[in-house]
Short mmCIF file of C-alpha atoms in Angstrom, two decimals:
data_model
loop_
_atom_site.label_atom_id
_atom_site.label_comp_id
_atom_site.label_asym_id
_atom_site.label_seq_id
_atom_site.Cartn_x
_atom_site.Cartn_y
_atom_site.Cartn_z
CA MET A 9 19.03 4.86 -48.68
CA GLU A 10 16.22 5.01 -46.11
CA LEU A 11 16.57 1.26 -45.72
CA VAL A 12 20.24 1.62 -44.83
CA LEU A 13 19.35 4.19 -42.16
CA MET A 14 16.73 1.83 -40.76
CA ILE A 15 19.23 -1.01 -40.67
CA LEU A 16 21.68 1.29 -38.96
CA ALA A 17 19.09 2.19 -36.30
CA GLY A 18 18.13 -1.44 -35.78
CA GLY A 19 21.77 -2.44 -35.65
CA THR A 20 22.48 0.18 -33.01
CA MET A 21 19.74 -1.17 -30.79
CA LEU A 22 20.84 -4.74 -31.39
CA VAL A 23 24.48 -4.00 -30.55
CA LEU A 24 23.48 -2.08 -27.43
CA ALA A 25 21.18 -4.92 -26.37
CA VAL A 26 23.92 -7.50 -26.84
CA ILE A 27 26.47 -5.41 -24.92
CA ALA A 28 24.04 -4.66 -22.10
CA GLY A 29 22.82 -8.26 -21.85
CA GLN A 30 26.36 -9.64 -21.81
CA SER A 31 27.57 -7.13 -19.23
CA LEU A 32 24.57 -7.67 -16.97
CA GLY A 33 24.97 -11.43 -17.19
CA TRP A 34 28.66 -11.04 -16.34
CA ALA A 35 27.86 -8.71 -13.48
CA ASN A 36 25.25 -11.12 -12.16
CA LYS A 37 27.93 -13.79 -11.86
CA VAL A 38 30.70 -11.57 -10.56
CA PHE A 39 28.56 -9.67 -8.08
CA HIS A 40 26.58 -12.71 -6.99
CA VAL A 41 25.54 -12.58 -3.34
CA GLU A 42 24.92 -15.75 -1.41
CA ILE A 43 21.47 -15.66 0.12
CA ASP A 44 19.38 -18.22 1.91
CA PRO A 45 18.07 -20.60 -0.79
CA ARG A 46 14.77 -20.75 1.08
CA ILE A 47 14.25 -17.04 0.42
CA GLU A 48 14.55 -17.59 -3.31
CA ALA A 49 12.29 -20.65 -3.15
CA ILE A 50 9.66 -18.72 -1.22
CA ASN A 51 9.93 -15.80 -3.59
CA ALA A 52 9.38 -18.20 -6.48
CA ALA A 53 6.30 -19.61 -4.77
CA LEU A 54 4.80 -16.16 -4.20
CA PRO A 55 2.61 -14.61 -6.88
CA GLY A 56 4.94 -11.62 -7.30
CA ALA A 57 2.15 -9.08 -7.19
CA ASN A 58 4.13 -6.83 -4.79
CA CYS A 59 0.79 -5.65 -3.45
CA GLY A 60 1.86 -5.15 0.16
CA GLY A 61 -1.19 -6.99 1.44
CA CYS A 62 0.98 -9.05 3.79
CA GLY A 63 2.33 -5.91 5.44
CA CYS A 64 5.78 -6.11 3.84
CA VAL A 65 7.10 -3.81 1.13
CA GLY A 66 7.10 -6.43 -1.57
CA CYS A 67 7.14 -10.14 -2.22
CA MET A 68 10.90 -10.36 -1.76
CA SER A 69 10.86 -8.67 1.64
CA TYR A 70 7.97 -10.91 2.69
CA ALA A 71 10.04 -13.94 1.64
CA GLU A 72 12.96 -12.65 3.71
CA ALA A 73 10.69 -12.11 6.71
CA VAL A 74 9.21 -15.59 6.42
CA ALA A 75 12.65 -17.17 6.18
CA ALA A 76 13.72 -15.14 9.21
CA GLY A 77 10.65 -16.42 11.03
CA THR A 78 9.26 -12.99 11.86
CA ILE A 79 6.00 -13.42 9.99
CA ALA A 80 3.56 -16.27 9.42
CA PRO A 81 3.73 -18.12 6.09
CA ASP A 82 0.01 -17.72 5.34
CA LYS A 83 -0.12 -13.95 5.09
CA CYS A 84 -0.21 -13.75 1.28
CA THR A 85 -3.79 -12.80 0.41
CA VAL A 86 -3.27 -13.02 -3.34
CA GLY A 87 -1.73 -16.48 -3.33
CA GLY A 88 -4.29 -17.95 -0.98
CA THR A 89 -4.20 -21.44 0.46
CA SER A 90 -2.10 -23.11 -2.22
CA CYS A 91 0.60 -20.47 -1.88
CA ALA A 92 0.56 -20.71 1.92
CA GLU A 93 0.91 -24.49 1.70
CA ALA A 94 3.84 -24.19 -0.69
CA ILE A 95 5.62 -21.75 1.62
CA ALA A 96 4.87 -23.92 4.67
CA LYS A 97 6.39 -26.88 2.83
CA ILE A 98 9.55 -24.88 2.06
CA MET A 99 9.79 -23.74 5.66
CA GLY A 100 8.98 -27.21 6.98
CA VAL A 101 6.11 -26.06 9.16
CA THR A 102 2.47 -27.06 9.27
CA LEU A 103 -0.25 -24.50 8.86
CA LYS A 104 -2.93 -23.92 11.42
CA PRO A 105 -6.37 -24.28 9.91
CA SER A 106 -7.56 -20.85 9.01
CA TRP A 107 -11.17 -19.94 8.45
CA PRO A 108 -12.45 -17.69 5.77
CA TYR A 109 -13.16 -14.28 7.20
CA ARG A 110 -16.36 -12.69 5.99
CA PRO A 111 -18.06 -9.47 6.98
CA VAL A 112 -21.00 -9.52 9.37
CA VAL A 113 -23.26 -6.47 9.62
CA HIS A 114 -24.15 -6.04 13.27
CA CYS A 115 -27.47 -4.42 12.61
CA ARG A 116 -30.69 -5.86 11.28
CA ALA A 117 -33.08 -2.94 11.36
CA HIS A 118 -34.77 -1.99 8.13
CA TYR A 119 -36.48 1.32 7.56
CA ASN A 120 -39.73 0.31 9.24
CA GLU A 121 -37.95 -0.88 12.38
CA ARG A 122 -35.92 2.27 12.86
CA LEU A 123 -37.44 5.09 14.82
CA GLY A 124 -36.90 8.77 14.34
CA ARG A 125 -35.52 8.68 10.86
CA ALA A 126 -35.03 12.32 9.89
CA ASP A 127 -35.24 14.15 6.62
CA TYR A 128 -31.63 14.19 5.52
CA ARG A 129 -30.83 16.17 2.41
CA GLY A 130 -27.04 16.18 2.60
CA GLU A 131 -24.54 14.15 0.68
CA LYS A 132 -25.74 10.61 0.27
CA SER A 133 -22.88 8.96 2.15
CA CYS A 134 -22.73 7.33 5.57
CA THR A 135 -19.59 9.25 6.52
CA ALA A 136 -21.25 12.61 5.89
CA ALA A 137 -24.50 11.56 7.54
CA ASN A 138 -22.61 10.22 10.55
CA ILE A 139 -20.87 13.57 11.06
CA MET A 140 -24.22 15.36 10.80
CA GLY A 141 -25.86 13.37 13.55
CA GLY A 142 -29.60 13.13 14.02
CA VAL A 143 -30.24 11.36 10.75
CA GLN A 144 -31.78 8.59 12.78
CA LEU A 145 -32.17 8.19 16.51
CA CYS A 146 -30.02 5.06 16.77
CA THR A 147 -26.44 6.28 16.80
CA TYR A 148 -25.05 2.76 16.43
CA GLY A 149 -27.02 1.22 13.60
CA CYS A 150 -26.65 1.08 9.87
CA LEU A 151 -27.33 4.37 8.10
CA GLY A 152 -28.06 2.76 4.78
CA PHE A 153 -26.35 5.20 2.45
CA GLY A 154 -24.12 2.51 1.06
CA ASP A 155 -20.50 3.55 1.68
CA CYS A 156 -19.82 -0.18 1.95
CA VAL A 157 -21.53 -0.78 -1.39
CA ALA A 158 -19.26 1.78 -3.02
CA ALA A 159 -16.21 0.25 -1.33
CA CYS A 160 -16.98 -3.27 -2.51
CA ASP A 161 -15.17 -4.27 -5.68
CA PHE A 162 -17.04 -7.57 -5.93
CA ASP A 163 -20.70 -6.42 -5.93
CA ALA A 164 -21.15 -8.48 -2.76
CA ILE A 165 -22.86 -5.99 -0.45
CA HIS A 166 -26.06 -4.09 -1.11
CA VAL A 167 -28.36 -1.81 0.80
CA VAL A 168 -31.65 -3.68 1.04
CA ASP A 169 -34.48 -1.59 2.47
CA GLY A 170 -32.04 0.62 4.32
CA LEU A 171 -29.80 -2.11 5.66
CA ALA A 172 -26.43 -3.20 4.30
CA THR A 173 -26.75 -6.87 3.40
CA VAL A 174 -23.85 -9.09 2.43
CA ASP A 175 -24.16 -11.47 -0.50
CA TYR A 176 -22.04 -14.31 0.82
CA ASP A 177 -21.96 -16.08 -2.55
CA LYS A 178 -20.02 -13.23 -4.06
CA CYS A 179 -18.03 -12.06 -1.02
CA VAL A 180 -14.31 -12.84 -1.03
CA GLY A 181 -13.54 -11.40 2.40
CA CYS A 182 -11.32 -8.47 1.42
CA GLY A 183 -12.60 -6.40 4.34
CA ALA A 184 -13.08 -3.16 2.39
CA CYS A 185 -16.62 -2.70 3.72
CA ALA A 186 -15.52 -3.18 7.33
CA LYS A 187 -12.80 -0.56 6.90
CA VAL A 188 -15.06 2.04 5.32
CA CYS A 189 -18.07 1.79 7.67
CA PRO A 190 -18.04 4.99 9.75
CA ARG A 191 -20.00 3.35 12.55
CA ASN A 192 -17.80 0.23 12.64
CA ILE A 193 -20.76 -2.12 12.65
CA ILE A 194 -19.26 -4.46 10.05
CA THR A 195 -16.73 -6.90 11.50
CA MET A 196 -14.67 -9.55 9.77
CA THR A 197 -15.69 -12.82 11.34
CA PRO A 198 -14.30 -16.34 10.88
CA PHE A 199 -16.94 -18.47 9.22
CA LYS A 200 -16.38 -21.87 10.73
CA SER A 201 -19.39 -23.16 8.84
CA GLN A 202 -21.48 -21.90 5.96
CA ARG A 203 -23.88 -20.26 8.40
CA ILE A 204 -22.89 -18.91 11.76
CA ILE A 205 -24.71 -17.23 14.58
CA ALA A 206 -24.01 -13.55 14.92
CA VAL A 207 -25.24 -10.68 17.06
CA GLY A 208 -27.51 -8.50 14.98
CA CYS A 209 -27.24 -5.26 16.89
CA SER A 210 -24.54 -2.82 17.95
CA ASN A 211 -26.51 -0.56 20.26
CA GLN A 212 -24.68 -0.27 23.57
CA ASP A 213 -27.37 1.59 25.46
CA MET A 214 -29.70 0.27 28.14
CA GLY A 215 -33.00 -1.38 27.28
CA LYS A 216 -35.29 1.63 27.58
CA ASP A 217 -33.08 3.84 25.45
CA VAL A 218 -32.78 1.13 22.81
CA LYS A 219 -36.54 0.67 22.69
CA ALA A 220 -36.87 4.38 22.08
CA VAL A 221 -34.74 4.29 18.93
CA CYS A 222 -35.35 0.89 17.42
CA LYS A 223 -38.10 -1.69 17.42
CA ILE A 224 -35.77 -4.67 17.37
CA GLY A 225 -32.55 -3.54 19.07
CA CYS A 226 -30.70 -5.54 21.72
CA VAL A 227 -31.94 -4.52 25.16
CA GLY A 228 -29.02 -6.04 27.01
CA CYS A 229 -31.05 -8.52 29.04
CA MET A 230 -28.11 -10.96 29.29
CA ALA A 231 -30.36 -13.95 28.63
CA CYS A 232 -27.92 -15.29 26.06
CA SER A 233 -24.87 -15.02 28.29
CA LYS A 234 -26.72 -16.84 31.04
CA ALA A 235 -27.75 -19.61 28.68
CA SER A 236 -24.42 -20.21 26.96
CA PRO A 237 -20.78 -19.45 27.79
CA LEU A 238 -20.26 -18.59 24.14
CA PHE A 239 -21.82 -15.17 24.70
CA LYS A 240 -20.01 -12.60 26.77
CA MET A 241 -21.53 -9.29 27.71
CA THR A 242 -19.28 -6.35 27.00
CA GLU A 243 -19.24 -3.20 29.07
CA GLY A 244 -21.57 -1.66 26.53
CA LYS A 245 -24.44 -4.03 27.36
CA ILE A 246 -24.17 -5.95 24.13
CA PRO A 247 -23.28 -9.62 23.82
CA ARG A 248 -20.21 -10.60 21.83
CA ILE A 249 -19.67 -14.08 20.49
CA ASN A 250 -16.33 -15.67 21.26
CA TYR A 251 -15.61 -17.13 17.84
CA ASP A 252 -12.45 -18.85 19.07
CA GLU A 253 -14.67 -21.26 21.01
CA TYR A 254 -17.38 -21.33 18.40
CA ASP A 255 -17.86 -24.93 17.33
CA PRO A 256 -20.44 -25.59 14.62
CA GLU A 257 -20.68 -29.24 15.67
CA ASN A 258 -21.55 -28.49 19.29
CA MET A 259 -24.13 -25.77 19.35
CA ASP A 260 -26.65 -26.98 21.98
CA SER A 261 -26.24 -24.20 24.52
CA ALA A 262 -25.94 -21.57 21.80
CA LEU A 263 -29.22 -22.69 20.27
CA VAL A 264 -30.87 -22.35 23.66
CA ALA A 265 -29.56 -18.81 23.82
CA VAL A 266 -30.92 -18.08 20.35
CA LYS A 267 -34.35 -19.27 21.47
CA LYS A 268 -34.23 -17.30 24.70
CA CYS A 269 -33.38 -13.96 23.14
CA PRO A 270 -36.49 -11.84 23.59
CA VAL A 271 -35.87 -9.62 20.57
CA LYS A 272 -34.53 -12.41 18.34
CA ASN A 273 -31.29 -10.56 18.14
CA LEU A 274 -29.08 -13.58 17.57
CA ILE A 275 -29.33 -14.24 13.88
CA TYR A 276 -27.92 -16.66 11.40
CA VAL A 277 -25.75 -15.08 8.74
CA GLY A 278 -24.07 -16.65 5.77
CA LYS A 279 -25.23 -18.93 3.04
CA PRO A 280 -28.56 -20.64 3.77
CA SER A 281 -28.38 -24.31 4.65
CA PRO A 282 -30.00 -26.89 2.30
CA GLN A 283 -32.80 -27.43 4.81
CA ASP A 284 -33.67 -23.75 4.83
CA VAL A 285 -33.76 -23.61 1.06
CA ALA A 286 -36.02 -26.71 1.00
CA GLU A 287 -38.33 -25.16 3.60
CA VAL A 288 -39.00 -21.96 1.74
CA LYS A 289 -39.03 -23.52 -1.69
CA ASP A 290 -42.79 -23.59 -1.97
CA LYS A 291 -43.41 -20.32 -0.22
CA ASP A 292 -44.18 -17.19 -2.12
CA LEU A 293 -41.44 -14.89 -0.97
CA PRO A 294 -41.98 -11.17 -1.16
CA LYS A 295 -39.82 -9.50 -3.73
CA ILE A 296 -37.09 -7.19 -2.48
CA VAL A 297 -38.12 -3.72 -3.46
CA GLN A 298 -35.37 -1.37 -4.51
CA VAL A 299 -35.46 1.81 -2.51
CA ASP A 300 -36.53 4.78 -4.54
CA PHE A 301 -34.95 7.72 -2.81
CA LYS A 302 -37.45 10.13 -4.24
CA THR A 303 -40.43 8.52 -2.58
CA THR A 304 -41.54 8.71 0.99
CA ILE A 305 -39.89 6.33 3.37
CA ASP A 306 -40.92 5.80 6.95
CA LYS A 307 -43.21 8.79 6.83
CA THR A 308 -40.52 11.35 6.11
CA THR A 309 -39.69 12.63 2.69
CA TRP A 310 -36.34 11.48 1.53
CA GLN A 311 -34.47 13.46 -1.02
CA GLY A 312 -30.98 12.13 -1.34
CA MET B 13 35.08 33.51 -20.38
CA ASN B 14 37.67 31.15 -19.11
CA TYR B 15 37.08 27.44 -18.81
CA ILE B 16 36.72 27.05 -15.04
CA ALA B 17 34.41 30.06 -14.81
CA SER B 18 32.12 28.69 -17.51
CA LEU B 19 31.86 25.37 -15.67
CA LEU B 20 31.15 27.19 -12.41
CA VAL B 21 28.37 29.23 -13.96
CA LEU B 22 26.91 26.08 -15.52
CA ALA B 23 27.02 24.30 -12.16
CA ILE B 24 25.32 27.09 -10.23
CA THR B 25 22.74 27.63 -12.96
CA THR B 26 21.85 23.94 -13.02
CA ALA B 27 21.76 23.29 -9.29
CA LEU B 28 20.03 26.42 -8.05
CA ILE B 29 18.46 28.55 -10.76
CA ASN B 30 17.25 26.03 -13.29
CA ASN B 31 16.61 23.54 -10.51
CA MET B 32 15.19 20.29 -11.83
CA VAL B 33 12.22 20.23 -9.48
CA PHE B 34 11.46 23.91 -9.01
CA HIS B 35 12.12 25.18 -12.50
CA PHE B 36 11.51 22.30 -14.90
CA PHE B 37 9.03 20.37 -12.70
CA VAL B 38 10.61 17.01 -13.40
CA GLY B 39 11.15 14.35 -10.73
CA ASN B 40 8.04 15.39 -8.82
CA CYS B 41 7.09 11.80 -8.07
CA PRO B 42 10.04 10.97 -5.77
CA PHE B 43 10.06 14.60 -4.63
CA ILE B 44 6.62 14.13 -3.10
CA GLY B 45 6.89 10.43 -2.38
CA VAL B 46 10.23 10.12 -0.59
CA SER B 47 10.41 13.48 1.19
CA ARG B 48 8.97 12.31 4.51
CA LYS B 49 12.23 11.98 6.40
CA VAL B 50 15.45 13.87 5.88
CA ASP B 51 17.74 10.83 5.90
CA MET B 52 15.61 8.97 3.36
CA ALA B 53 15.40 12.07 1.20
CA PHE B 54 19.16 12.44 1.34
CA GLY B 55 19.59 8.80 0.30
CA MET B 56 17.22 9.25 -2.60
CA GLY B 57 18.94 12.47 -3.68
CA ALA B 58 22.38 10.86 -3.49
CA ALA B 59 21.20 7.85 -5.49
CA VAL B 60 19.69 10.11 -8.16
CA THR B 61 22.89 12.16 -8.36
CA PHE B 62 24.95 9.01 -8.72
CA VAL B 63 22.81 7.42 -11.40
CA THR B 64 22.33 10.70 -13.28
CA THR B 65 26.08 11.15 -13.56
CA ILE B 66 26.60 7.62 -14.85
CA ALA B 67 23.68 7.81 -17.26
CA ALA B 68 24.83 11.19 -18.56
CA VAL B 69 28.31 9.84 -19.35
CA LEU B 70 26.83 6.83 -21.15
CA SER B 71 24.32 8.88 -23.07
CA TRP B 72 26.93 11.48 -24.01
CA ILE B 73 29.14 8.75 -25.47
CA THR B 74 26.35 7.06 -27.42
CA THR B 75 24.92 10.36 -28.63
CA TYR B 76 28.26 11.81 -29.62
CA TYR B 77 29.49 8.75 -31.51
CA ILE B 78 26.28 7.19 -32.80
CA MET B 79 23.07 9.12 -32.53
CA SER B 80 23.65 12.83 -33.10
CA PRO B 81 23.42 14.24 -36.63
CA GLY B 82 26.78 13.65 -38.24
CA ALA B 83 28.06 11.41 -35.46
CA PRO B 84 31.47 10.02 -36.50
CA LEU B 85 30.89 6.29 -36.03
CA ALA B 86 27.38 6.12 -37.49
CA THR B 87 28.28 8.39 -40.40
CA TRP B 88 31.31 6.31 -41.23
CA ILE B 89 29.23 3.13 -41.34
CA TYR B 90 26.50 4.90 -43.30
CA ARG B 91 28.97 6.11 -45.92
CA ALA B 92 30.62 2.71 -46.12
CA LEU B 93 27.28 1.01 -46.70
CA THR B 94 25.92 3.49 -49.24
CA HIS B 95 29.25 4.26 -50.96
CA ASP B 96 28.30 7.93 -50.86
CA PRO B 97 30.81 10.15 -49.02
CA SER B 98 28.40 13.10 -48.88
CA LYS B 99 25.88 11.26 -46.63
CA VAL B 100 25.36 12.32 -43.02
CA SER B 101 23.58 9.96 -40.65
CA ASP B 102 21.03 11.16 -38.11
CA LEU B 103 19.82 8.60 -35.60
CA SER B 104 18.52 11.08 -33.05
CA ILE B 105 15.10 9.46 -33.40
CA LEU B 106 16.53 6.63 -31.27
CA SER B 107 17.37 8.93 -28.39
CA TYR B 108 14.43 8.21 -26.09
CA ILE B 109 14.57 4.42 -26.36
CA VAL B 110 18.34 4.30 -26.09
CA TYR B 111 18.40 6.61 -23.06
CA ILE B 112 15.72 4.62 -21.23
CA PHE B 113 17.62 1.46 -22.10
CA LEU B 114 20.92 2.87 -20.85
CA ILE B 115 19.39 4.22 -17.63
CA ALA B 116 17.78 0.89 -16.84
CA TRP B 117 21.04 -0.88 -17.58
CA ALA B 118 23.06 1.49 -15.40
CA VAL B 119 20.62 1.16 -12.52
CA GLN B 120 20.74 -2.62 -12.71
CA LEU B 121 24.50 -2.68 -12.76
CA VAL B 122 24.79 -0.17 -9.91
CA GLU B 123 22.29 -2.15 -7.86
CA MET B 124 24.25 -5.38 -8.27
CA TYR B 125 27.54 -3.65 -7.49
CA ILE B 126 26.22 -1.95 -4.36
CA ARG B 127 24.55 -5.14 -3.21
CA LYS B 128 27.82 -7.03 -3.39
CA PHE B 129 30.24 -4.47 -1.99
CA PHE B 130 28.12 -2.09 0.12
CA PRO B 131 25.35 -4.17 1.72
CA ALA B 132 24.61 -1.43 4.28
CA LEU B 133 24.09 1.13 1.52
CA TYR B 134 21.94 -1.37 -0.35
CA LYS B 135 19.75 -1.79 2.72
CA ALA B 136 19.55 1.98 3.12
CA PHE B 137 18.53 2.56 -0.49
CA GLY B 138 16.10 -0.33 -0.33
CA VAL B 139 13.34 0.02 -2.88
CA PHE B 140 14.46 3.45 -4.12
CA LEU B 141 17.28 2.21 -6.27
CA PRO B 142 15.09 0.32 -8.79
CA LEU B 143 12.60 3.18 -8.61
CA ILE B 144 15.25 5.57 -9.96
CA THR B 145 14.91 3.79 -13.32
CA THR B 146 11.69 5.69 -13.87
CA ASN B 147 12.88 8.98 -12.40
CA CYS B 148 12.34 11.61 -15.05
CA VAL B 149 15.20 13.82 -13.80
CA ILE B 150 17.64 11.37 -15.38
CA LEU B 151 15.91 11.12 -18.74
CA PHE B 152 15.51 14.89 -18.75
CA VAL B 153 19.22 15.38 -18.15
CA CYS B 154 20.07 12.95 -20.97
CA LEU B 155 17.73 14.72 -23.39
CA GLU B 156 19.07 18.12 -22.36
CA ILE B 157 22.60 16.91 -23.03
CA MET B 158 21.48 15.63 -26.43
CA LYS B 159 20.49 19.18 -27.44
CA HIS B 160 24.12 20.24 -27.01
CA ILE B 161 25.73 17.53 -29.15
CA GLY B 162 26.25 17.29 -32.86
CA GLN B 163 26.05 19.58 -35.86
CA GLY B 164 23.60 22.39 -35.46
CA ALA B 165 23.94 22.63 -31.69
CA SER B 166 24.40 26.30 -30.87
CA ASP B 167 26.41 25.64 -27.70
CA PRO B 168 28.18 22.30 -28.17
CA TRP B 169 29.17 20.53 -24.97
CA GLY B 170 32.08 18.20 -24.40
CA LEU B 171 31.99 15.32 -21.98
CA ASP B 172 33.26 17.65 -19.23
CA LYS B 173 30.31 20.01 -19.48
CA ALA B 174 27.84 17.15 -19.72
CA LEU B 175 29.37 15.62 -16.60
CA VAL B 176 29.15 18.89 -14.65
CA TYR B 177 25.60 19.46 -15.87
CA ALA B 178 24.48 15.95 -14.84
CA PHE B 179 26.18 16.02 -11.45
CA PHE B 180 24.78 19.39 -10.52
CA ALA B 181 21.33 18.51 -11.84
CA GLY B 182 21.38 15.63 -9.36
CA ALA B 183 22.76 17.92 -6.67
CA GLY B 184 19.94 20.37 -7.33
CA PHE B 185 17.44 17.54 -6.93
CA LEU B 186 19.17 16.55 -3.69
CA ILE B 187 18.98 20.12 -2.35
CA ALA B 188 15.32 20.38 -3.30
CA ILE B 189 14.27 17.07 -1.76
CA VAL B 190 16.25 17.59 1.45
CA ILE B 191 14.75 21.08 1.96
CA MET B 192 11.32 19.60 1.30
CA ALA B 193 11.89 16.75 3.76
CA GLY B 194 13.03 19.20 6.43
CA ILE B 195 9.89 21.26 5.96
CA ARG B 196 7.66 18.19 5.97
CA GLU B 197 9.19 16.93 9.21
CA GLU B 198 8.24 20.25 10.81
CA LEU B 199 4.88 20.15 9.08
CA ASP B 200 3.98 17.05 11.10
CA HIS B 201 3.72 19.25 14.18
CA CYS B 202 1.54 21.84 12.47
CA ASP B 203 -2.21 22.06 12.66
CA VAL B 204 -2.96 21.63 8.99
CA PRO B 205 -6.64 21.75 7.98
CA LYS B 206 -7.89 18.22 7.56
CA SER B 207 -8.77 18.59 3.90
CA LEU B 208 -5.22 19.72 3.07
CA ARG B 209 -3.30 17.07 4.96
CA GLY B 210 -0.90 14.82 3.08
CA PRO B 211 -0.15 15.51 -0.57
CA GLY B 212 -2.27 18.67 -0.64
CA ILE B 213 -0.18 20.74 1.75
CA THR B 214 2.96 19.15 0.30
CA LEU B 215 2.14 20.48 -3.13
CA ILE B 216 1.38 23.93 -1.69
CA VAL B 217 4.73 23.94 0.11
CA ALA B 218 6.44 22.81 -3.10
CA GLY B 219 4.84 25.73 -4.93
CA ILE B 220 6.04 28.23 -2.32
CA LEU B 221 9.53 26.72 -2.45
CA SER B 222 9.44 27.03 -6.20
CA LEU B 223 8.57 30.73 -5.87
CA ALA B 224 11.43 31.14 -3.41
CA PHE B 225 13.86 29.62 -5.87
CA MET B 226 12.66 32.08 -8.52
CA GLY B 227 14.46 34.71 -6.44
CA LEU B 228 17.76 33.25 -7.61
CA THR B 229 17.03 34.13 -11.23
CA GLY B 230 19.67 36.48 -12.56
CA VAL B 231 22.42 35.31 -10.27
CA ASP B 232 23.98 33.36 -13.13
CA SER B 233 24.15 36.25 -15.61
CA ASN B 234 25.51 38.63 -12.99
CA LEU B 235 28.06 36.04 -11.94
CA ALA B 236 29.12 35.61 -15.54
CA LYS B 237 29.38 39.40 -15.91
CA MET B 238 31.48 39.64 -12.77
CA ILE B 239 33.87 36.94 -13.92
CA ASN B 240 34.02 38.37 -17.42
CA ARG B 241 34.62 41.93 -16.39
CA LYS B 242 37.89 43.02 -17.94
CA PRO B 243 39.91 45.88 -16.50
CA PRO B 244 39.46 48.82 -18.91
CA PRO B 245 42.44 49.47 -21.21
CA VAL B 246 45.09 51.79 -19.77
CA GLU B 247 45.03 54.42 -22.54
CA GLU B 248 41.26 54.79 -22.28
CA THR B 249 41.53 55.30 -18.54
CA ALA B 250 44.19 57.93 -19.00
CA GLN B 251 42.10 59.73 -21.60
CA ALA B 252 39.07 59.59 -19.35
CA VAL B 253 41.05 61.06 -16.47
CA THR B 254 42.38 63.92 -18.64
CA ALA B 255 38.90 64.56 -20.02
CA ALA B 256 37.51 64.64 -16.51
CA THR B 257 40.18 67.00 -15.25
CA THR B 258 39.74 69.37 -18.25
CA ALA B 259 36.00 69.33 -17.70
CA MET B 260 36.56 70.23 -14.06
CA LYS B 261 38.75 73.12 -15.02
#
């Protein structure tokens, strides 16, 4: 008797499924709307994650926008290069070469280079410390509380001796660290080669003021901008690199600028080149010491 | 109580007093999510009303004929299969899965239909129409209707009452979400404390609105009393008058 009831229940579902499937199939034919076949092709080429990373509501609306020509075909971050190529093929356009964007931390001061580091006992987050003020004298540099570390889903950024350091082997360029940094010292930069030259400071003050807060900050001497057209001084007395004109094959003037910098502020970031690895192979490198927040750091007690 | 009056009381009760959002706390997701602008909120409310009505009709039919205890069609098949005329089938265990199935089906069909014949409306609804599939107002209405069908239901409903209930449940949701959107549009100009901005202050406002709607409690029973009030019988009145006059003397 129970079996009959079970069959009845199953039969109900089956009948409903058949009716619904048939009617939906019929409706799909009867209510068919002619749309641009390219939209459907693009939608098929997209990953269908509906993540909104491209700036559209979903994959379908992105496909419509691409077909309408209002958005570039390489905006899908999930699909990546292969997806962009497929869409470009459907649209009959060629893609501009795009470089991988990776974060660059525009600060290179570790604890011993920063001056006036205060005893901060508040919440251990850069955002909170930034609101407080006075945690360290430099109001531009890295605070080292690791908001970027918490934001990173890929374990690709770490605070090493008080400075956020990107692990370019693991980094995928999602930009979460750049968004979360309260001092905006992390920028997403096109890596035209494995290693690029970057400016390792964000301090926009004049030389004397910088020297008062940091041992290695940029003093704004403009030596780099005089040596190479690649470097442009901003109003804030800090050089910016024009990465549009950055050419890894033709770096002569830039290398001169790197040599001329009095505080060695122009640094290489990215994966080390094979030569560099070969150079330091035999050397006994100091181990990176994990910061213990309970111990004394730069002569002030630190209790996070 | 006459027929029209009972429907009227049901409608007012459903839309205002036992409001879906403010009394039962269902449909909070679109209530918070789509109440940023009044026109979008109105579109969402209208779509919910539309789909709720359709889903309620479908679920009433399936429940009445197949799923409720002692439903005619299912019982007939059950008796035919078991050769036992005293058997009564009860497939109400299927209610959840069948309702979800029917709602999804109805939404799909409505989406296709609107896309073909009302492209402007389709554009206006946009992403909300598929989202309605998971709107709990609709499932709640279907389950509420199920309570009033079949043997053992204290207040059995016909299709008419189910239809009125579903339509005014959707209308109640529409009223709630449009009021909310109006408040939130004004809220944009207010100096809300930073920690409360966004969903925080929205939930607080929703709570206050919910309290305000509590003030309508009792309107339904008084309305029913008012409609039901019969003129007192003539003899009784006459007796009362004579009694009063003798007492005065």
